[in-house]
Amino acid sequence: MVIIRPRFSFTFSRKVSTIINSMTIGRPAEMGPNIFRLTHADAKELPVEKVVDLYFKKYLPISSCLPTPLNRPQEPLIFIPGLFGSTKMYKKEIQRLCNLLNIPVYAVDLRSHGQSKYALPLSFNAYVSDMVAFMKQQGIERANVSGFSLGGKVAMALALKHPELVSKTLVVDISPATQIHLSPMIDSFIKGLTHVVEDAGINSKDKDWFEQADNALEKHVPHKPTRRYLLNTNLLREHPVKKDGKVHLKCALYHFKSSEILGWPEDEFKGKTYLGPVLFLKAKHSDFIQDSHMDQIEQYFPNYEIREVNTYHLIPNERPDFLIQNFANFIGKKESSF
């Protein structure tokens, strides 16, 4: 484990305050060549593991020079990124939220995402088991748990299976329901990324290699912010071992199944209810939370509220201010302009 402690000094009027920004970084999983996908044939089978160690970043608040301490919730916040996402995508936003709430924030990569270990199964049971083990390892008895998209489903599953571990739940544009109607979209992501590395003929030595990849993906994923979301997290300019001049993917692309990603284990959660506060952030131009899902939301999470924003699915990427403001208000403090 590595601890980074950059130090800065600022002067406010006649008062000088030293601000220490601390961030603890969990050790990334060993990066074997088998997790870098070039072709279907290279997509070697992943190991099957009941629980894996998750890569994480722990953000600590910058010491405030305000004369009055901020309101401080007792529990830290855990944030889980979405499908094909990773902790590296939201560093600035998480640090800002951390400073605002004056609590630790843990950003955690799910298994087979980011820098966590790549392993099967890719199921909600496995995701939840990993999160429980992570909290135990970090000595977190109880936390506010949040997640975007797939990460939001994991947050909900954790709250339903282990309500004693979750103080509040914050869910970004996803519902506790099966969303098989979104299968064509997920399939287009997989086909598009496959096209980028297998068929587009991109030379990684070209200066415009990333723009070439973006253009190649556009046919399958017209929405530019979504393309950038997929490429920034998963596309590598070169293989760590093979120096073949080709771009590569670092993700478990060919192991994700729409039925698992978009499913929801209704039988397992039948009769379960989480009574703690739950916030849903809903994107207006998105099909991830539908009117038909409201009965299930009310059944599982009777103490819920929903706030809508005029954007598409990628709320953390396209409307970070909205997310930070609502997270802060919900957890315990309104944002101010200091």
PDB file of C-alpha atoms in Angstrom, residues 19-214:
ATOM      1  CA  ILE A  19      -3.605  21.982   4.025  1.00  0.00           C
ATOM      2  CA  ILE A  20      -2.760  18.321   3.818  1.00  0.00           C
ATOM      3  CA  ASN A  21      -4.363  16.269   1.116  1.00  0.00           C
ATOM      4  CA  SER A  22      -4.003  12.553   1.767  1.00  0.00           C
ATOM      5  CA  MET A  23      -4.909   9.723  -0.499  1.00  0.00           C
ATOM      6  CA  THR A  24      -4.326   6.060   0.264  1.00  0.00           C
ATOM      7  CA  ILE A  25      -4.000   3.806  -2.743  1.00  0.00           C
ATOM      8  CA  GLY A  26      -4.753   0.094  -2.643  1.00  0.00           C
ATOM      9  CA  ARG A  27      -2.271  -2.096  -4.428  1.00  0.00           C
ATOM     10  CA  PRO A  28      -3.397  -2.930  -7.991  1.00  0.00           C
ATOM     11  CA  ALA A  29      -3.845  -6.551  -8.948  1.00  0.00           C
ATOM     12  CA  GLU A  30      -1.003  -8.233 -10.782  1.00  0.00           C
ATOM     13  CA  MET A  31      -1.413  -7.415 -14.460  1.00  0.00           C
ATOM     14  CA  GLY A  32      -0.958 -10.649 -16.360  1.00  0.00           C
ATOM     15  CA  PRO A  33      -0.954 -10.627 -20.180  1.00  0.00           C
ATOM     16  CA  ASN A  34      -4.221 -12.589 -20.242  1.00  0.00           C
ATOM     17  CA  ILE A  35      -6.312  -9.570 -19.232  1.00  0.00           C
ATOM     18  CA  PHE A  36      -5.321  -7.582 -22.302  1.00  0.00           C
ATOM     19  CA  ARG A  37      -7.704  -8.470 -25.131  1.00  0.00           C
ATOM     20  CA  LEU A  38      -6.602  -8.230 -28.726  1.00  0.00           C
ATOM     21  CA  THR A  39      -8.795 -10.856 -30.381  1.00  0.00           C
ATOM     22  CA  HIS A  40     -11.447 -13.305 -29.294  1.00  0.00           C
ATOM     23  CA  ALA A  41      -8.809 -16.012 -29.413  1.00  0.00           C
ATOM     24  CA  ASP A  42      -6.700 -14.084 -26.909  1.00  0.00           C
ATOM     25  CA  ALA A  43      -9.568 -13.852 -24.425  1.00  0.00           C
ATOM     26  CA  LYS A  44      -8.298 -16.554 -22.113  1.00  0.00           C
ATOM     27  CA  GLU A  45     -10.563 -17.946 -19.438  1.00  0.00           C
ATOM     28  CA  LEU A  46     -10.443 -16.023 -16.197  1.00  0.00           C
ATOM     29  CA  PRO A  47      -9.925 -17.772 -12.851  1.00  0.00           C
ATOM     30  CA  VAL A  48     -12.971 -18.507 -10.725  1.00  0.00           C
ATOM     31  CA  GLU A  49     -12.655 -16.975  -7.271  1.00  0.00           C
ATOM     32  CA  LYS A  50     -15.226 -16.615  -4.523  1.00  0.00           C
ATOM     33  CA  VAL A  51     -13.714 -13.373  -3.216  1.00  0.00           C
ATOM     34  CA  VAL A  52     -11.036 -11.097  -4.685  1.00  0.00           C
ATOM     35  CA  ASP A  53      -9.137  -8.152  -3.244  1.00  0.00           C
ATOM     36  CA  LEU A  54     -10.473  -4.940  -4.728  1.00  0.00           C
ATOM     37  CA  TYR A  55      -8.321  -2.041  -5.878  1.00  0.00           C
ATOM     38  CA  PHE A  56      -9.323   1.199  -4.195  1.00  0.00           C
ATOM     39  CA  LYS A  57      -8.360   4.777  -3.534  1.00  0.00           C
ATOM     40  CA  LYS A  58      -9.080   6.329  -0.177  1.00  0.00           C
ATOM     41  CA  TYR A  59      -9.513  10.091  -0.322  1.00  0.00           C
ATOM     42  CA  LEU A  60      -9.084  12.129   2.852  1.00  0.00           C
ATOM     43  CA  PRO A  61     -10.498  15.638   3.187  1.00  0.00           C
ATOM     44  CA  ILE A  62      -8.235  18.640   2.853  1.00  0.00           C
ATOM     45  CA  SER A  63      -8.065  20.331   6.257  1.00  0.00           C
ATOM     46  CA  SER A  64     -10.385  23.322   6.278  1.00  0.00           C
ATOM     47  CA  CYS A  65      -9.299  26.749   7.513  1.00  0.00           C
ATOM     48  CA  LEU A  66     -12.888  27.715   8.249  1.00  0.00           C
ATOM     49  CA  PRO A  67     -13.373  28.935  11.837  1.00  0.00           C
ATOM     50  CA  THR A  68     -16.306  26.565  12.363  1.00  0.00           C
ATOM     51  CA  PRO A  69     -15.907  22.835  11.637  1.00  0.00           C
ATOM     52  CA  LEU A  70     -18.146  21.395   8.974  1.00  0.00           C
ATOM     53  CA  ASN A  71     -20.969  19.039   9.897  1.00  0.00           C
ATOM     54  CA  ARG A  72     -19.429  15.608   9.773  1.00  0.00           C
ATOM     55  CA  PRO A  73     -21.367  12.380   9.221  1.00  0.00           C
ATOM     56  CA  GLN A  74     -19.952   9.489  11.198  1.00  0.00           C
ATOM     57  CA  GLU A  75     -19.586   7.041   8.317  1.00  0.00           C
ATOM     58  CA  PRO A  76     -17.318   7.270   5.256  1.00  0.00           C
ATOM     59  CA  LEU A  77     -18.615   7.185   1.694  1.00  0.00           C
ATOM     60  CA  ILE A  78     -17.905   4.347  -0.734  1.00  0.00           C
ATOM     61  CA  PHE A  79     -18.281   5.001  -4.472  1.00  0.00           C
ATOM     62  CA  ILE A  80     -18.497   2.168  -7.024  1.00  0.00           C
ATOM     63  CA  PRO A  81     -18.098   3.081 -10.736  1.00  0.00           C
ATOM     64  CA  GLY A  82     -20.235   1.561 -13.488  1.00  0.00           C
ATOM     65  CA  LEU A  83     -19.757  -1.096 -16.146  1.00  0.00           C
ATOM     66  CA  PHE A  84     -16.442  -0.667 -18.011  1.00  0.00           C
ATOM     67  CA  GLY A  85     -15.620   2.170 -15.586  1.00  0.00           C
ATOM     68  CA  SER A  86     -12.869   2.595 -13.020  1.00  0.00           C
ATOM     69  CA  THR A  87     -11.807   4.714 -10.076  1.00  0.00           C
ATOM     70  CA  LYS A  88      -9.423   6.769 -12.205  1.00  0.00           C
ATOM     71  CA  MET A  89     -12.334   8.454 -14.010  1.00  0.00           C
ATOM     72  CA  TYR A  90     -13.591  10.586 -11.120  1.00  0.00           C
ATOM     73  CA  LYS A  91     -10.552  11.716  -9.114  1.00  0.00           C
ATOM     74  CA  LYS A  92     -11.387  15.433  -9.075  1.00  0.00           C
ATOM     75  CA  GLU A  93     -15.073  14.909  -8.371  1.00  0.00           C
ATOM     76  CA  ILE A  94     -14.420  12.486  -5.519  1.00  0.00           C
ATOM     77  CA  GLN A  95     -11.832  14.743  -3.892  1.00  0.00           C
ATOM     78  CA  ARG A  96     -14.231  17.667  -4.119  1.00  0.00           C
ATOM     79  CA  LEU A  97     -17.002  15.639  -2.485  1.00  0.00           C
ATOM     80  CA  CYS A  98     -14.569  14.398   0.141  1.00  0.00           C
ATOM     81  CA  ASN A  99     -13.542  17.955   1.027  1.00  0.00           C
ATOM     82  CA  LEU A 100     -17.133  19.112   1.086  1.00  0.00           C
ATOM     83  CA  LEU A 101     -18.381  16.422   3.454  1.00  0.00           C
ATOM     84  CA  ASN A 102     -15.173  16.283   5.499  1.00  0.00           C
ATOM     85  CA  ILE A 103     -15.252  12.486   5.540  1.00  0.00           C
ATOM     86  CA  PRO A 104     -13.103   9.779   3.935  1.00  0.00           C
ATOM     87  CA  VAL A 105     -14.282   8.576   0.538  1.00  0.00           C
ATOM     88  CA  TYR A 106     -13.313   5.186  -0.873  1.00  0.00           C
ATOM     89  CA  ALA A 107     -13.462   4.738  -4.660  1.00  0.00           C
ATOM     90  CA  VAL A 108     -13.487   1.008  -5.410  1.00  0.00           C
ATOM     91  CA  ASP A 109     -13.027  -0.946  -8.660  1.00  0.00           C
ATOM     92  CA  LEU A 110     -15.321  -3.954  -9.018  1.00  0.00           C
ATOM     93  CA  ARG A 111     -13.748  -7.307  -9.872  1.00  0.00           C
ATOM     94  CA  SER A 112     -12.744  -7.514 -13.542  1.00  0.00           C
ATOM     95  CA  HIS A 113     -12.792  -3.711 -13.721  1.00  0.00           C
ATOM     96  CA  GLY A 114     -10.017  -1.156 -13.584  1.00  0.00           C
ATOM     97  CA  GLN A 115      -7.105  -2.349 -11.477  1.00  0.00           C
ATOM     98  CA  SER A 116      -8.940  -4.954  -9.414  1.00  0.00           C
ATOM     99  CA  LYS A 117      -8.215  -8.614 -10.032  1.00  0.00           C
ATOM    100  CA  TYR A 118      -9.845 -10.115 -13.109  1.00  0.00           C
ATOM    101  CA  ALA A 119     -11.869 -13.156 -12.098  1.00  0.00           C
ATOM    102  CA  LEU A 120     -15.185 -14.941 -12.545  1.00  0.00           C
ATOM    103  CA  PRO A 121     -18.039 -15.096 -11.733  1.00  0.00           C
ATOM    104  CA  LEU A 122     -19.341 -11.692 -12.748  1.00  0.00           C
ATOM    105  CA  SER A 123     -22.441 -11.976 -10.583  1.00  0.00           C
ATOM    106  CA  PHE A 124     -24.091  -9.806  -7.953  1.00  0.00           C
ATOM    107  CA  ASN A 125     -23.312 -12.393  -5.282  1.00  0.00           C
ATOM    108  CA  ALA A 126     -19.627 -12.160  -6.167  1.00  0.00           C
ATOM    109  CA  TYR A 127     -19.661  -8.361  -6.314  1.00  0.00           C
ATOM    110  CA  VAL A 128     -21.334  -8.148  -2.901  1.00  0.00           C
ATOM    111  CA  SER A 129     -18.991 -10.716  -1.339  1.00  0.00           C
ATOM    112  CA  ASP A 130     -16.036  -8.683  -2.577  1.00  0.00           C
ATOM    113  CA  MET A 131     -17.469  -5.493  -1.078  1.00  0.00           C
ATOM    114  CA  VAL A 132     -18.135  -7.132   2.293  1.00  0.00           C
ATOM    115  CA  ALA A 133     -14.563  -8.443   2.378  1.00  0.00           C
ATOM    116  CA  PHE A 134     -13.232  -5.018   1.374  1.00  0.00           C
ATOM    117  CA  MET A 135     -15.105  -3.266   4.185  1.00  0.00           C
ATOM    118  CA  LYS A 136     -13.864  -5.820   6.688  1.00  0.00           C
ATOM    119  CA  GLN A 137     -10.256  -5.443   5.510  1.00  0.00           C
ATOM    120  CA  GLN A 138     -10.452  -1.661   5.827  1.00  0.00           C
ATOM    121  CA  GLY A 139     -12.124  -1.781   9.221  1.00  0.00           C
ATOM    122  CA  ILE A 140     -15.279  -0.090   7.934  1.00  0.00           C
ATOM    123  CA  GLU A 141     -18.138  -1.104  10.215  1.00  0.00           C
ATOM    124  CA  ARG A 142     -20.756   0.966   8.408  1.00  0.00           C
ATOM    125  CA  ALA A 143     -20.712   3.308   5.417  1.00  0.00           C
ATOM    126  CA  ASN A 144     -22.731   5.411   3.021  1.00  0.00           C
ATOM    127  CA  VAL A 145     -22.579   3.314  -0.149  1.00  0.00           C
ATOM    128  CA  SER A 146     -23.027   4.801  -3.614  1.00  0.00           C
ATOM    129  CA  GLY A 147     -22.676   3.573  -7.151  1.00  0.00           C
ATOM    130  CA  PHE A 148     -23.222   4.521 -10.762  1.00  0.00           C
ATOM    131  CA  SER A 149     -25.076   2.171 -13.131  1.00  0.00           C
ATOM    132  CA  LEU A 150     -23.763  -1.358 -12.452  1.00  0.00           C
ATOM    133  CA  GLY A 151     -22.063   0.047  -9.354  1.00  0.00           C
ATOM    134  CA  GLY A 152     -25.459   1.319  -8.227  1.00  0.00           C
ATOM    135  CA  LYS A 153     -26.934  -2.157  -8.530  1.00  0.00           C
ATOM    136  CA  VAL A 154     -24.094  -3.512  -6.428  1.00  0.00           C
ATOM    137  CA  ALA A 155     -24.749  -0.801  -3.823  1.00  0.00           C
ATOM    138  CA  MET A 156     -28.432  -1.772  -3.698  1.00  0.00           C
ATOM    139  CA  ALA A 157     -27.626  -5.477  -3.480  1.00  0.00           C
ATOM    140  CA  LEU A 158     -25.209  -4.813  -0.622  1.00  0.00           C
ATOM    141  CA  ALA A 159     -27.840  -2.782   1.244  1.00  0.00           C
ATOM    142  CA  LEU A 160     -30.456  -5.524   0.837  1.00  0.00           C
ATOM    143  CA  LYS A 161     -28.147  -8.397   1.816  1.00  0.00           C
ATOM    144  CA  HIS A 162     -26.216  -6.590   4.546  1.00  0.00           C
ATOM    145  CA  PRO A 163     -28.279  -3.631   5.792  1.00  0.00           C
ATOM    146  CA  GLU A 164     -26.190  -3.519   8.966  1.00  0.00           C
ATOM    147  CA  LEU A 165     -23.225  -2.342   6.859  1.00  0.00           C
ATOM    148  CA  VAL A 166     -25.016   0.478   5.027  1.00  0.00           C
ATOM    149  CA  SER A 167     -26.041   3.787   6.579  1.00  0.00           C
ATOM    150  CA  LYS A 168     -27.376   5.460   3.415  1.00  0.00           C
ATOM    151  CA  THR A 169     -27.528   4.301  -0.194  1.00  0.00           C
ATOM    152  CA  LEU A 170     -27.003   6.571  -3.199  1.00  0.00           C
ATOM    153  CA  VAL A 171     -27.862   5.160  -6.621  1.00  0.00           C
ATOM    154  CA  VAL A 172     -27.005   6.895  -9.892  1.00  0.00           C
ATOM    155  CA  ASP A 173     -29.333   6.135 -12.826  1.00  0.00           C
ATOM    156  CA  ILE A 174     -30.123   2.469 -12.287  1.00  0.00           C
ATOM    157  CA  SER A 175     -33.018   0.565 -10.739  1.00  0.00           C
ATOM    158  CA  PRO A 176     -33.392  -2.767  -8.907  1.00  0.00           C
ATOM    159  CA  ALA A 177     -34.896  -4.431 -11.955  1.00  0.00           C
ATOM    160  CA  THR A 178     -34.010  -6.494 -14.994  1.00  0.00           C
ATOM    161  CA  GLN A 179     -33.285  -4.196 -17.938  1.00  0.00           C
ATOM    162  CA  ILE A 180     -33.039  -6.637 -20.797  1.00  0.00           C
ATOM    163  CA  HIS A 181     -34.357  -3.923 -23.127  1.00  0.00           C
ATOM    164  CA  LEU A 182     -30.868  -2.405 -22.918  1.00  0.00           C
ATOM    165  CA  SER A 183     -29.155  -5.511 -24.344  1.00  0.00           C
ATOM    166  CA  PRO A 184     -28.724  -3.979 -27.834  1.00  0.00           C
ATOM    167  CA  MET A 185     -26.859  -1.055 -26.277  1.00  0.00           C
ATOM    168  CA  ILE A 186     -24.469  -3.295 -24.307  1.00  0.00           C
ATOM    169  CA  ASP A 187     -23.952  -5.453 -27.380  1.00  0.00           C
ATOM    170  CA  SER A 188     -23.084  -2.351 -29.408  1.00  0.00           C
ATOM    171  CA  PHE A 189     -20.449  -1.416 -26.824  1.00  0.00           C
ATOM    172  CA  ILE A 190     -18.842  -4.849 -27.066  1.00  0.00           C
ATOM    173  CA  LYS A 191     -19.032  -4.976 -30.862  1.00  0.00           C
ATOM    174  CA  GLY A 192     -17.684  -1.454 -31.158  1.00  0.00           C
ATOM    175  CA  LEU A 193     -14.701  -2.022 -28.878  1.00  0.00           C
ATOM    176  CA  THR A 194     -13.990  -5.303 -30.645  1.00  0.00           C
ATOM    177  CA  HIS A 195     -14.016  -3.463 -33.977  1.00  0.00           C
ATOM    178  CA  VAL A 196     -11.562  -0.872 -32.646  1.00  0.00           C
ATOM    179  CA  VAL A 197      -8.900  -3.432 -31.713  1.00  0.00           C
ATOM    180  CA  GLU A 198      -9.519  -6.124 -34.339  1.00  0.00           C
ATOM    181  CA  ASP A 199     -10.656  -4.454 -37.553  1.00  0.00           C
ATOM    182  CA  ALA A 200      -9.857  -0.733 -37.544  1.00  0.00           C
ATOM    183  CA  GLY A 201      -6.157  -1.174 -38.295  1.00  0.00           C
ATOM    184  CA  ILE A 202      -5.060   1.537 -35.874  1.00  0.00           C
ATOM    185  CA  ASN A 203      -1.316   2.065 -35.576  1.00  0.00           C
ATOM    186  CA  SER A 204      -0.567   2.930 -31.966  1.00  0.00           C
ATOM    187  CA  LYS A 205       2.469   4.934 -33.086  1.00  0.00           C
ATOM    188  CA  ASP A 206       0.292   7.431 -34.956  1.00  0.00           C
ATOM    189  CA  LYS A 207      -0.165  10.740 -33.162  1.00  0.00           C
ATOM    190  CA  ASP A 208      -3.907  10.622 -33.778  1.00  0.00           C
ATOM    191  CA  TRP A 209      -4.336   6.997 -32.634  1.00  0.00           C
ATOM    192  CA  PHE A 210      -6.998   7.942 -30.081  1.00  0.00           C
ATOM    193  CA  GLU A 211      -8.988   9.989 -32.601  1.00  0.00           C
ATOM    194  CA  GLN A 212      -8.823   7.026 -34.985  1.00  0.00           C
ATOM    195  CA  ALA A 213     -10.218   4.803 -32.252  1.00  0.00           C
ATOM    196  CA  ASP A 214     -12.972   7.299 -31.517  1.00  0.00           C
TER     197      ASP A 214
END
